[in-house]
PDB file of C-alpha atoms and ligand atoms in Angstrom:
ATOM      1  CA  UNK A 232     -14.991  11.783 -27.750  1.00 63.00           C
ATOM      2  CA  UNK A 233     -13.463   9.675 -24.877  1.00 67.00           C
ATOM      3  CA  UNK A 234     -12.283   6.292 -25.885  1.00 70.00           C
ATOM      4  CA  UNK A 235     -14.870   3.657 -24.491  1.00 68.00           C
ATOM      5  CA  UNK A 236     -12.044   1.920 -22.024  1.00 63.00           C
ATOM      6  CA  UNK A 237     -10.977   5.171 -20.310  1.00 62.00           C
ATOM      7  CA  UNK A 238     -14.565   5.401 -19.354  1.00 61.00           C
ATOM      8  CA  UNK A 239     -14.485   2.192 -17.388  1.00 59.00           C
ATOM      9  CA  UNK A 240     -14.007   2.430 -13.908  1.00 56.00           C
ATOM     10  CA  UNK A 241     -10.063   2.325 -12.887  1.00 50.00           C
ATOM     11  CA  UNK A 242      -9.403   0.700  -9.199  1.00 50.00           C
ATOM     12  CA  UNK A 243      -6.271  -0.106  -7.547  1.00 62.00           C
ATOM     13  CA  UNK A 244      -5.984  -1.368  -4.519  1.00 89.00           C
ATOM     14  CA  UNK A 245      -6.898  -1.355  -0.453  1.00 95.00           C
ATOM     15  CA  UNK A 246      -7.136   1.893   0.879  1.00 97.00           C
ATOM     16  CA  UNK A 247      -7.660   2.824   4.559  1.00 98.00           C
ATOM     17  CA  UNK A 248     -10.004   5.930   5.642  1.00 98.00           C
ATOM     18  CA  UNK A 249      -8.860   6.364   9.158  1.00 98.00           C
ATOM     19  CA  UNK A 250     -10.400   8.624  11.616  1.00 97.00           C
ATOM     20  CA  UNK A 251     -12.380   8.893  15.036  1.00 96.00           C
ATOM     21  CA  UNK A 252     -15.954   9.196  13.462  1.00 97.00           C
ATOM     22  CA  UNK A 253     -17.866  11.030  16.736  1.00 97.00           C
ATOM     23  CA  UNK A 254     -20.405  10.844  15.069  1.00 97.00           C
ATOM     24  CA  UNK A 255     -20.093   9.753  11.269  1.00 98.00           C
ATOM     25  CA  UNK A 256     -20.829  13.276   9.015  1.00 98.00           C
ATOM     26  CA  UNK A 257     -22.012  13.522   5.162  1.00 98.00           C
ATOM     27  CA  UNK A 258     -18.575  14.793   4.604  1.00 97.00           C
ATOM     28  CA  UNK A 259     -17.076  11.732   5.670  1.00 98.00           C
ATOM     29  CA  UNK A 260     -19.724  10.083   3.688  1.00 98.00           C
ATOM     30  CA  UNK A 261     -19.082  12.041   0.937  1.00 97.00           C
ATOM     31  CA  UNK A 262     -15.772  10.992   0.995  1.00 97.00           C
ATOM     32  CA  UNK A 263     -16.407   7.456   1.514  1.00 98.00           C
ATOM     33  CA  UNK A 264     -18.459   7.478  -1.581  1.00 97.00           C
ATOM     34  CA  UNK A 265     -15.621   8.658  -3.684  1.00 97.00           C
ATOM     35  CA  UNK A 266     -12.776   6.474  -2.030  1.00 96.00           C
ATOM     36  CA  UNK A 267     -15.402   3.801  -3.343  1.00 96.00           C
ATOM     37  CA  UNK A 268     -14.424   4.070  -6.688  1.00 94.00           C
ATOM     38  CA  UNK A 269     -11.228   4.334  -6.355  1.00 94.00           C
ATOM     39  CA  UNK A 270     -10.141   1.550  -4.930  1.00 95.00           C
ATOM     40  CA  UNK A 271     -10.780  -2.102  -4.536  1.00 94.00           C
ATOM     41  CA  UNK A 272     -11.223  -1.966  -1.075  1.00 97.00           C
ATOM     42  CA  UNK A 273     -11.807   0.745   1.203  1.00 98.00           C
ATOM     43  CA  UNK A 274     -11.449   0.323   4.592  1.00 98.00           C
ATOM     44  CA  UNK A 275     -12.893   2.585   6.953  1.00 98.00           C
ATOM     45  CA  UNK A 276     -10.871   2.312  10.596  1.00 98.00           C
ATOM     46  CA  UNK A 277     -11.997   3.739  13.820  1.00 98.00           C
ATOM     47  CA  UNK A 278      -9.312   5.144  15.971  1.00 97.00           C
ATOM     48  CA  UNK A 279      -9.905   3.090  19.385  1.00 95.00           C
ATOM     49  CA  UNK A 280      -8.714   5.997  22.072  1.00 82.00           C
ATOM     50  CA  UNK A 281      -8.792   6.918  25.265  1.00 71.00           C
ATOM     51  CA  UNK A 282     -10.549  10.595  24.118  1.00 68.00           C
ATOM     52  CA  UNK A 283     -11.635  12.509  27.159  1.00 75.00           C
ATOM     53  CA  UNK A 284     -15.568  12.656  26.031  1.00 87.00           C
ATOM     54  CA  UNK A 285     -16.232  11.108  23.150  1.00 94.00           C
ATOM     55  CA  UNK A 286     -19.952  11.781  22.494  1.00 95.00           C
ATOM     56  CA  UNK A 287     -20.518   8.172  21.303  1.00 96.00           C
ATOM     57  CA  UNK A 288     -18.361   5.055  22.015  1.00 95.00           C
ATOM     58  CA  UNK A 289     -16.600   2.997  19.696  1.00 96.00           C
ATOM     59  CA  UNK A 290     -18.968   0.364  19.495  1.00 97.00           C
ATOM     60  CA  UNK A 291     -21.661   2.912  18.593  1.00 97.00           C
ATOM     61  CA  UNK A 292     -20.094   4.769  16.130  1.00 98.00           C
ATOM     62  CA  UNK A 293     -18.812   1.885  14.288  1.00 98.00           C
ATOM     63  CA  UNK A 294     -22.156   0.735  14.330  1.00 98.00           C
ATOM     64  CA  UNK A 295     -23.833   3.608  12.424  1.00 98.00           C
ATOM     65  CA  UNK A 296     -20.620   3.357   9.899  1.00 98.00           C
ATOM     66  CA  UNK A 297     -21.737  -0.112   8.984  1.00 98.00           C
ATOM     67  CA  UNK A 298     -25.710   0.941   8.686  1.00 98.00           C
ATOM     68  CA  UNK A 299     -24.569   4.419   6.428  1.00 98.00           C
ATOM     69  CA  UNK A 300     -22.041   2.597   4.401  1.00 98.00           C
ATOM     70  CA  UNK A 301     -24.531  -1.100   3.865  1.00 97.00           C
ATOM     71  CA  UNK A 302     -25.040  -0.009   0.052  1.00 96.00           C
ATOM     72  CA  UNK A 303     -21.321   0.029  -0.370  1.00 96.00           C
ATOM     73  CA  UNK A 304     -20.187  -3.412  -0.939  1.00 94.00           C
ATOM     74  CA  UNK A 305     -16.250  -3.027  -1.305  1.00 96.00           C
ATOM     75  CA  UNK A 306     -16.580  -0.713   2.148  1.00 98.00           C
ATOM     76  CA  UNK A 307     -15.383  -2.515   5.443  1.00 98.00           C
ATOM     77  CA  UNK A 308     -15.852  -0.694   9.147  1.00 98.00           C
ATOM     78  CA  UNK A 309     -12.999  -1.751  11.387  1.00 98.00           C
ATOM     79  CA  UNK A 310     -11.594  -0.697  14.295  1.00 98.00           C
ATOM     80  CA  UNK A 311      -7.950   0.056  15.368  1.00 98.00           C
ATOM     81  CA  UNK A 312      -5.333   1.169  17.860  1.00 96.00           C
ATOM     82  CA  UNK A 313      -1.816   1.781  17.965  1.00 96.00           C
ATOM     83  CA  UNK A 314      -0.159   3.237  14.478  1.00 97.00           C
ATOM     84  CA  UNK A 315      -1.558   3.616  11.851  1.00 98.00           C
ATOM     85  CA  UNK A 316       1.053   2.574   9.899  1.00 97.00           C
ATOM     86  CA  UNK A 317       1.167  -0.698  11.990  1.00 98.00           C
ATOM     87  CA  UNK A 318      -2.974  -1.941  10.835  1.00 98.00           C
ATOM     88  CA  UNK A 319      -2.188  -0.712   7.466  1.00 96.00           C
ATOM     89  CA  UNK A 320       0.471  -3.445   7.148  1.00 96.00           C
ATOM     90  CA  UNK A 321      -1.733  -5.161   9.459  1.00 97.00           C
ATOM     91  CA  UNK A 322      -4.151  -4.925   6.667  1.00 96.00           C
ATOM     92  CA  UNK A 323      -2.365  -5.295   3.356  1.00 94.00           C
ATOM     93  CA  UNK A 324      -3.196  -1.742   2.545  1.00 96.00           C
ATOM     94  CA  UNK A 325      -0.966   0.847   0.227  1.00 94.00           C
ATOM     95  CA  UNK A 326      -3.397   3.688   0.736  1.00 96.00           C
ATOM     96  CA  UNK A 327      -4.354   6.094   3.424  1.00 97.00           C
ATOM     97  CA  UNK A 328      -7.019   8.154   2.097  1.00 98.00           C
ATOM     98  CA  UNK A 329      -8.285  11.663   3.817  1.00 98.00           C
ATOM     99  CA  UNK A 330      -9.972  14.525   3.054  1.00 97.00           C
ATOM    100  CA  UNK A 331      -8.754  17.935   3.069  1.00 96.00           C
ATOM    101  CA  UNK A 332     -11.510  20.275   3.338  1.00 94.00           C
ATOM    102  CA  UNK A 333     -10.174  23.467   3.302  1.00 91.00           C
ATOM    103  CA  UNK A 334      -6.484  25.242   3.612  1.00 91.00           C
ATOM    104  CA  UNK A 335      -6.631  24.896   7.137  1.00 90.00           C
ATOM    105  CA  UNK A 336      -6.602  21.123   7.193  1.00 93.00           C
ATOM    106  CA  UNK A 337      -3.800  21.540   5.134  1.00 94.00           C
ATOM    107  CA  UNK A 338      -1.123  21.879   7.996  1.00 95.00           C
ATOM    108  CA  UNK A 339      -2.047  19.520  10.346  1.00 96.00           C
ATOM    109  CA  UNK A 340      -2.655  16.528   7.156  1.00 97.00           C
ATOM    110  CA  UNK A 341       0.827  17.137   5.472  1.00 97.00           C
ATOM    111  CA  UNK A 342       2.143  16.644   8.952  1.00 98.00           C
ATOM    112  CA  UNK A 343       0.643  13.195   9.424  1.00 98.00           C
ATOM    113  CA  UNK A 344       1.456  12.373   5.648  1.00 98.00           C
ATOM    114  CA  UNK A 345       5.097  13.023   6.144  1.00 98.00           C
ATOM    115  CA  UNK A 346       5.263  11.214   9.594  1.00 98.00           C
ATOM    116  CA  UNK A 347       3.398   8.545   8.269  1.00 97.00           C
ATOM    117  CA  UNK A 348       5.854   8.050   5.024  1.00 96.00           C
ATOM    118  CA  UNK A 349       8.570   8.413   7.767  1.00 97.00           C
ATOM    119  CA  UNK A 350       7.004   5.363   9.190  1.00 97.00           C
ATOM    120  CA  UNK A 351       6.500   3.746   6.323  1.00 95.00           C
ATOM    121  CA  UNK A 352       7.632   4.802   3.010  1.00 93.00           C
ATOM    122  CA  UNK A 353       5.662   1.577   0.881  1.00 92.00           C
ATOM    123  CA  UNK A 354       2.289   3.536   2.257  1.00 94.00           C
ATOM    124  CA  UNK A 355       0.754   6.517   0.729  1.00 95.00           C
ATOM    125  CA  UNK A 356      -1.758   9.249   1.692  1.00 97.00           C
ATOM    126  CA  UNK A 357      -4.156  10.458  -1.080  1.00 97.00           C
ATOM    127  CA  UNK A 358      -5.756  13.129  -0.211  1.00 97.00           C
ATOM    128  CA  UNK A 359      -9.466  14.012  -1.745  1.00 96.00           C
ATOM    129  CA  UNK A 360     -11.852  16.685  -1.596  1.00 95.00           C
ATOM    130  CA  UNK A 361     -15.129  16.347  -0.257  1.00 94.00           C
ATOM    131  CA  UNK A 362     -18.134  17.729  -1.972  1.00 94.00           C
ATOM    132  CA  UNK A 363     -18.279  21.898  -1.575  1.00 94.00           C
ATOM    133  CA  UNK A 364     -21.410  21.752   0.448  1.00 93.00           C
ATOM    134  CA  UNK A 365     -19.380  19.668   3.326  1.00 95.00           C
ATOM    135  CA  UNK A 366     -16.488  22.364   3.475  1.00 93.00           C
ATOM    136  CA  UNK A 367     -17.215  23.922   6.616  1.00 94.00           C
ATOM    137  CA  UNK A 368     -18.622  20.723   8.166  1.00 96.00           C
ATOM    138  CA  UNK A 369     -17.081  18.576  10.889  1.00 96.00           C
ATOM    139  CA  UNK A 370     -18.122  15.992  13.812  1.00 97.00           C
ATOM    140  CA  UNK A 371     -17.021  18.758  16.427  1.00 96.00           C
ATOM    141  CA  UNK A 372     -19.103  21.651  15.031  1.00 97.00           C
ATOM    142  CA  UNK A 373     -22.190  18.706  14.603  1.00 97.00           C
ATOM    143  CA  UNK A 374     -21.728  17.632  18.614  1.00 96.00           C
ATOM    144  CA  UNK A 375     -21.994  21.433  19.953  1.00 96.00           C
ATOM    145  CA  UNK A 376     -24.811  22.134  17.465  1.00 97.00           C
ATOM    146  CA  UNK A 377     -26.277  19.165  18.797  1.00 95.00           C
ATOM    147  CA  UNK A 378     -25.618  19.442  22.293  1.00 94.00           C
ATOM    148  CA  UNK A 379     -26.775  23.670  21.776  1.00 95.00           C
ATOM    149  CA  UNK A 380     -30.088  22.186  20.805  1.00 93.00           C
ATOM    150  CA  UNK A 381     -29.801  23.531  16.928  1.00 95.00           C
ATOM    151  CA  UNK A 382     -30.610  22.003  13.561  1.00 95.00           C
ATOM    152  CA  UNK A 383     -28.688  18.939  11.860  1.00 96.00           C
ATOM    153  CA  UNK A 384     -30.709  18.353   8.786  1.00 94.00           C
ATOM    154  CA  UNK A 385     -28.144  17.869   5.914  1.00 95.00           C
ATOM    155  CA  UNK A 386     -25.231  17.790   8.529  1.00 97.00           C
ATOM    156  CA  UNK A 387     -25.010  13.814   9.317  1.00 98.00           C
ATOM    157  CA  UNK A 388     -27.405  10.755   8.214  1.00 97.00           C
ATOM    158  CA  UNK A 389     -31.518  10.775   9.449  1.00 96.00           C
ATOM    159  CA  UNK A 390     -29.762   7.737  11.195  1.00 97.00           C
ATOM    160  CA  UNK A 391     -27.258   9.407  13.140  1.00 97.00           C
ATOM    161  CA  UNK A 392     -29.222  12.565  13.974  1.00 97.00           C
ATOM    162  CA  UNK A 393     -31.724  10.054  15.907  1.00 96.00           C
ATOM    163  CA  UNK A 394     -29.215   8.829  17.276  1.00 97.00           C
ATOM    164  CA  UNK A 395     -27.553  11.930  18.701  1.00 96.00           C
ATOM    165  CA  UNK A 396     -30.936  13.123  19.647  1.00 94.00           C
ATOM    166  CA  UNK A 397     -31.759  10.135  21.362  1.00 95.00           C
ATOM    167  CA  UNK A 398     -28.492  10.420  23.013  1.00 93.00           C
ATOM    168  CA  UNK A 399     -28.670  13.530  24.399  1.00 91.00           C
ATOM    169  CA  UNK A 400     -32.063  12.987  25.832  1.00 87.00           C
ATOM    170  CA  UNK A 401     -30.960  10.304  28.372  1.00 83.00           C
ATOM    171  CA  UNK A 402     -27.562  12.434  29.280  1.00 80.00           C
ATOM    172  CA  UNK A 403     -30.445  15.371  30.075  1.00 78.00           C
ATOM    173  CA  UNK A 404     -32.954  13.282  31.692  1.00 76.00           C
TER     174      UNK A 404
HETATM  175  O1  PNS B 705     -10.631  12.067  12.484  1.00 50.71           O
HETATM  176  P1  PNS B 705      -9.290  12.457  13.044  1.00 50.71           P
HETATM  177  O2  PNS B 705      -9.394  12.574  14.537  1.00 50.71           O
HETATM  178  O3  PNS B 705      -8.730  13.676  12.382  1.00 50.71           O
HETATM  179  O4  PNS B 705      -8.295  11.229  12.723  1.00 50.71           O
HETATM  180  C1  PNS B 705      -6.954  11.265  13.165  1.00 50.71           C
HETATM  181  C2  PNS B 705      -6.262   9.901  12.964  1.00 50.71           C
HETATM  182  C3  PNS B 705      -7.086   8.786  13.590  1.00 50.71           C
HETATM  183  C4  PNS B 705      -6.143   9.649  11.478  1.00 50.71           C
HETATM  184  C5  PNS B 705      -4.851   9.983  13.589  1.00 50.71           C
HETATM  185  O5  PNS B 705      -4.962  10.482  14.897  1.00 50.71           O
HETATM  186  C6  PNS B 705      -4.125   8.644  13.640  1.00 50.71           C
HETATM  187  O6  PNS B 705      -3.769   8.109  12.630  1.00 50.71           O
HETATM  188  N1  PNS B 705      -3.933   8.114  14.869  1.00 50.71           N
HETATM  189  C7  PNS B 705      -3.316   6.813  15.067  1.00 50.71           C
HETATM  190  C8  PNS B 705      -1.990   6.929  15.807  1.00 50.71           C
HETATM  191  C9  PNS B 705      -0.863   7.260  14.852  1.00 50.71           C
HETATM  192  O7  PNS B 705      -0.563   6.521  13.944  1.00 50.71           O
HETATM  193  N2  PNS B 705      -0.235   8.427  15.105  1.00 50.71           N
HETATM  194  C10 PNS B 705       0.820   8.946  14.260  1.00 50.71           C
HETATM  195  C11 PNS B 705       0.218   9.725  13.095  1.00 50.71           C
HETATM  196  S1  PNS B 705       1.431  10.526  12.183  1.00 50.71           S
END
Protein backbone atom coordinates (compact mmCIF):
# COMPACT_ATOMS: atom_id res chain seq x y z
CA UNK A 1 0.00 0.00 0.00
CA UNK A 2 1.26 3.57 -0.83
CA UNK A 3 2.05 5.67 2.14
CA UNK A 4 -0.83 8.35 2.51
CA UNK A 5 1.76 11.50 1.86
CA UNK A 6 3.19 10.15 -1.42
CA UNK A 7 -0.35 10.23 -2.56
CA UNK A 8 -0.65 13.96 -2.09
CA UNK A 9 -0.16 15.99 -4.92
CA UNK A 10 3.75 17.08 -5.38
CA UNK A 11 4.20 20.71 -7.20
CA UNK A 12 7.21 22.65 -7.77
CA UNK A 13 7.34 25.55 -9.33
CA UNK A 14 6.42 28.00 -12.58
CA UNK A 15 6.55 26.29 -15.65
CA UNK A 16 6.13 27.82 -19.14
CA UNK A 17 4.16 25.87 -22.08
CA UNK A 18 5.33 27.84 -25.01
CA UNK A 19 4.06 27.48 -28.44
CA UNK A 20 2.11 29.23 -31.42
CA UNK A 21 -1.40 27.68 -30.62
CA UNK A 22 -3.10 28.13 -34.45
CA UNK A 23 -5.64 27.00 -33.21
CA UNK A 24 -5.44 25.49 -29.55
CA UNK A 25 -5.75 21.29 -30.03
CA UNK A 26 -6.89 18.58 -27.26
CA UNK A 27 -3.32 17.56 -27.37
CA UNK A 28 -2.19 20.74 -26.20
CA UNK A 29 -5.01 20.53 -23.81
CA UNK A 30 -4.13 17.36 -22.83
CA UNK A 31 -0.97 18.51 -22.00
CA UNK A 32 -2.01 21.52 -20.25
CA UNK A 33 -4.04 19.38 -17.99
CA UNK A 34 -1.07 17.41 -16.89
CA UNK A 35 1.49 20.40 -16.62
CA UNK A 36 -1.42 21.41 -14.12
CA UNK A 37 -0.41 19.20 -11.61
CA UNK A 38 2.80 19.50 -11.81
CA UNK A 39 3.55 22.65 -11.11
CA UNK A 40 2.49 25.66 -9.20
CA UNK A 41 2.05 27.68 -12.01
CA UNK A 42 1.78 26.95 -15.52
CA UNK A 43 2.08 29.43 -17.88
CA UNK A 44 0.90 29.02 -21.22
CA UNK A 45 2.86 31.69 -23.76
CA UNK A 46 1.90 32.50 -27.24
CA UNK A 47 4.72 33.01 -29.60
CA UNK A 48 3.88 36.68 -31.03
CA UNK A 49 5.39 36.21 -34.85
CA UNK A 50 5.41 37.49 -37.92
CA UNK A 51 4.09 33.76 -39.43
CA UNK A 52 3.22 34.08 -43.07
CA UNK A 53 -0.66 32.89 -42.56
CA UNK A 54 -1.49 32.23 -39.39
CA UNK A 55 -5.10 30.95 -39.56
CA UNK A 56 -6.08 32.95 -36.43
CA UNK A 57 -4.30 36.01 -34.90
CA UNK A 58 -2.78 36.32 -31.68
CA UNK A 59 -5.44 38.02 -30.06
CA UNK A 60 -7.82 35.23 -31.12
CA UNK A 61 -6.04 32.40 -30.25
CA UNK A 62 -5.09 33.60 -26.93
CA UNK A 63 -8.55 34.21 -26.48
CA UNK A 64 -9.87 30.63 -26.89
CA UNK A 65 -6.70 29.55 -24.54
CA UNK A 66 -8.21 31.56 -21.75
CA UNK A 67 -12.03 30.19 -22.45
CA UNK A 68 -10.49 26.19 -22.77
CA UNK A 69 -8.18 26.57 -19.88
CA UNK A 70 -11.08 28.87 -17.34
CA UNK A 71 -11.45 25.59 -15.07
CA UNK A 72 -7.75 25.64 -14.51
CA UNK A 73 -7.02 28.06 -11.85
CA UNK A 74 -3.06 27.89 -11.53
CA UNK A 75 -3.13 28.23 -15.68
CA UNK A 76 -2.16 31.80 -17.05
CA UNK A 77 -2.43 32.66 -21.10
CA UNK A 78 0.27 35.14 -22.00
CA UNK A 79 1.78 36.27 -24.82
CA UNK A 80 5.48 36.70 -25.87
CA UNK A 81 8.20 37.63 -28.33
CA UNK A 82 11.77 37.55 -28.55
CA UNK A 83 13.59 34.40 -26.61
CA UNK A 84 12.26 32.33 -24.90
CA UNK A 85 14.74 32.16 -22.54
CA UNK A 86 14.46 36.01 -22.13
CA UNK A 87 10.21 35.87 -20.75
CA UNK A 88 11.14 32.89 -18.83
CA UNK A 89 13.47 35.05 -16.70
CA UNK A 90 11.07 37.62 -17.59
CA UNK A 91 8.71 35.47 -15.73
CA UNK A 92 10.45 33.85 -12.79
CA UNK A 93 10.04 30.51 -14.42
CA UNK A 94 12.56 27.27 -14.06
CA UNK A 95 10.48 25.16 -16.39
CA UNK A 96 9.80 24.88 -20.05
CA UNK A 97 7.39 22.21 -20.48
CA UNK A 98 6.54 20.45 -24.09
CA UNK A 99 5.19 17.60 -25.39
CA UNK A 100 6.80 15.08 -27.44
CA UNK A 101 4.33 13.18 -29.30
CA UNK A 102 6.03 10.80 -31.16
CA UNK A 103 9.90 9.97 -32.25
CA UNK A 104 9.70 12.42 -34.79
CA UNK A 105 9.29 15.39 -32.49
CA UNK A 106 12.13 14.03 -30.95
CA UNK A 107 14.82 15.81 -33.20
CA UNK A 108 13.62 19.02 -33.64
CA UNK A 109 12.68 19.29 -29.33
CA UNK A 110 16.21 18.09 -28.15
CA UNK A 111 17.45 20.77 -30.47
CA UNK A 112 15.56 23.60 -28.80
CA UNK A 113 16.29 21.95 -25.29
CA UNK A 114 19.98 22.09 -25.82
CA UNK A 115 19.92 25.66 -27.38
CA UNK A 116 17.76 26.73 -24.82
CA UNK A 117 20.16 25.31 -21.81
CA UNK A 118 22.89 27.00 -23.98
CA UNK A 119 20.97 30.11 -23.31
CA UNK A 120 20.29 29.52 -20.10
CA UNK A 121 21.55 26.74 -18.09
CA UNK A 122 19.23 27.72 -14.56
CA UNK A 123 16.10 26.75 -17.09
CA UNK A 124 14.93 23.34 -17.86
CA UNK A 125 12.75 21.60 -20.48
CA UNK A 126 10.51 18.71 -19.24
CA UNK A 127 9.23 17.03 -21.69
CA UNK A 128 5.65 15.04 -21.30
CA UNK A 129 3.59 12.84 -23.24
CA UNK A 130 0.29 13.64 -24.30
CA UNK A 131 -2.52 11.22 -24.03
CA UNK A 132 -2.19 8.22 -26.94
CA UNK A 133 -5.32 9.31 -28.65
CA UNK A 134 -3.56 12.91 -29.46
CA UNK A 135 -0.37 11.18 -31.05
CA UNK A 136 -0.92 11.87 -34.52
CA UNK A 137 -2.70 15.19 -33.84
CA UNK A 138 -1.42 18.70 -34.52
CA UNK A 139 -2.77 22.43 -35.27
CA UNK A 140 -1.36 22.03 -38.95
CA UNK A 141 -3.09 18.72 -39.81
CA UNK A 142 -6.50 20.45 -37.86
CA UNK A 143 -6.18 23.83 -40.29
CA UNK A 144 -6.00 21.70 -43.71
CA UNK A 145 -8.71 19.34 -42.40
CA UNK A 146 -10.52 22.33 -41.70
CA UNK A 147 -9.84 24.37 -44.56
CA UNK A 148 -10.50 20.66 -46.86
CA UNK A 149 -13.96 20.89 -45.41
CA UNK A 150 -13.51 17.46 -43.20
CA UNK A 151 -14.47 16.46 -39.68
CA UNK A 152 -12.91 17.95 -36.32
CA UNK A 153 -14.98 16.29 -33.69
CA UNK A 154 -12.48 15.11 -30.97
CA UNK A 155 -9.60 17.08 -32.76
CA UNK A 156 -9.85 20.67 -30.89
CA UNK A 157 -12.58 22.13 -28.30
CA UNK A 158 -16.66 22.51 -29.56
CA UNK A 159 -15.28 26.12 -28.91
CA UNK A 160 -12.60 26.27 -31.29
CA UNK A 161 -14.19 24.16 -34.04
CA UNK A 162 -16.97 27.08 -34.17
CA UNK A 163 -14.63 29.12 -34.30
CA UNK A 164 -12.62 27.76 -37.22
CA UNK A 165 -15.85 27.12 -38.94
CA UNK A 166 -17.02 30.43 -38.48
CA UNK A 167 -13.75 31.54 -39.71
CA UNK A 168 -13.57 29.98 -42.74
CA UNK A 169 -17.01 30.98 -43.76
CA UNK A 170 -16.23 34.75 -44.00
CA UNK A 171 -12.61 33.99 -45.79
CA UNK A 172 -15.14 31.94 -48.44
CA UNK A 173 -17.88 34.34 -48.58
O1 LIG B 1 4.22 25.34 -31.27
P1 LIG B 1 5.60 25.51 -31.86
O2 LIG B 1 5.50 26.34 -33.10
O3 LIG B 1 6.30 24.20 -32.06
O4 LIG B 1 6.44 26.35 -30.78
C1 LIG B 1 7.78 26.73 -31.05
C2 LIG B 1 8.31 27.72 -30.00
C3 LIG B 1 7.36 28.90 -29.85
C4 LIG B 1 8.40 27.00 -28.67
C5 LIG B 1 9.72 28.18 -30.44
O5 LIG B 1 9.66 28.60 -31.78
C6 LIG B 1 10.28 29.32 -29.60
O6 LIG B 1 10.58 29.13 -28.45
N1 LIG B 1 10.41 30.51 -30.21
C7 LIG B 1 10.87 31.70 -29.51
C8 LIG B 1 12.20 32.20 -30.07
C9 LIG B 1 13.36 31.45 -29.45
O7 LIG B 1 13.57 31.48 -28.27
N2 LIG B 1 14.12 30.76 -30.33
C10 LIG B 1 15.23 29.93 -29.92
C11 LIG B 1 14.72 28.54 -29.54
S1 LIG B 1 16.03 27.46 -29.24
Amino acid sequence: MCPRHLLTRMKTSVAIYPGSFDPVTNGHLDLIARGEKMFDRLIVAVLKNMEKEPLFSVPERVEMLREVTKEFHSVEVDVFQGLLVDYARKRDAAVILRGIRAVSDYEYELQMALMNRKLEPRLETVFMLPGETYSYLSAKLVREIAQLGGPLTGLVPPLVEQKIRAKLAVASS
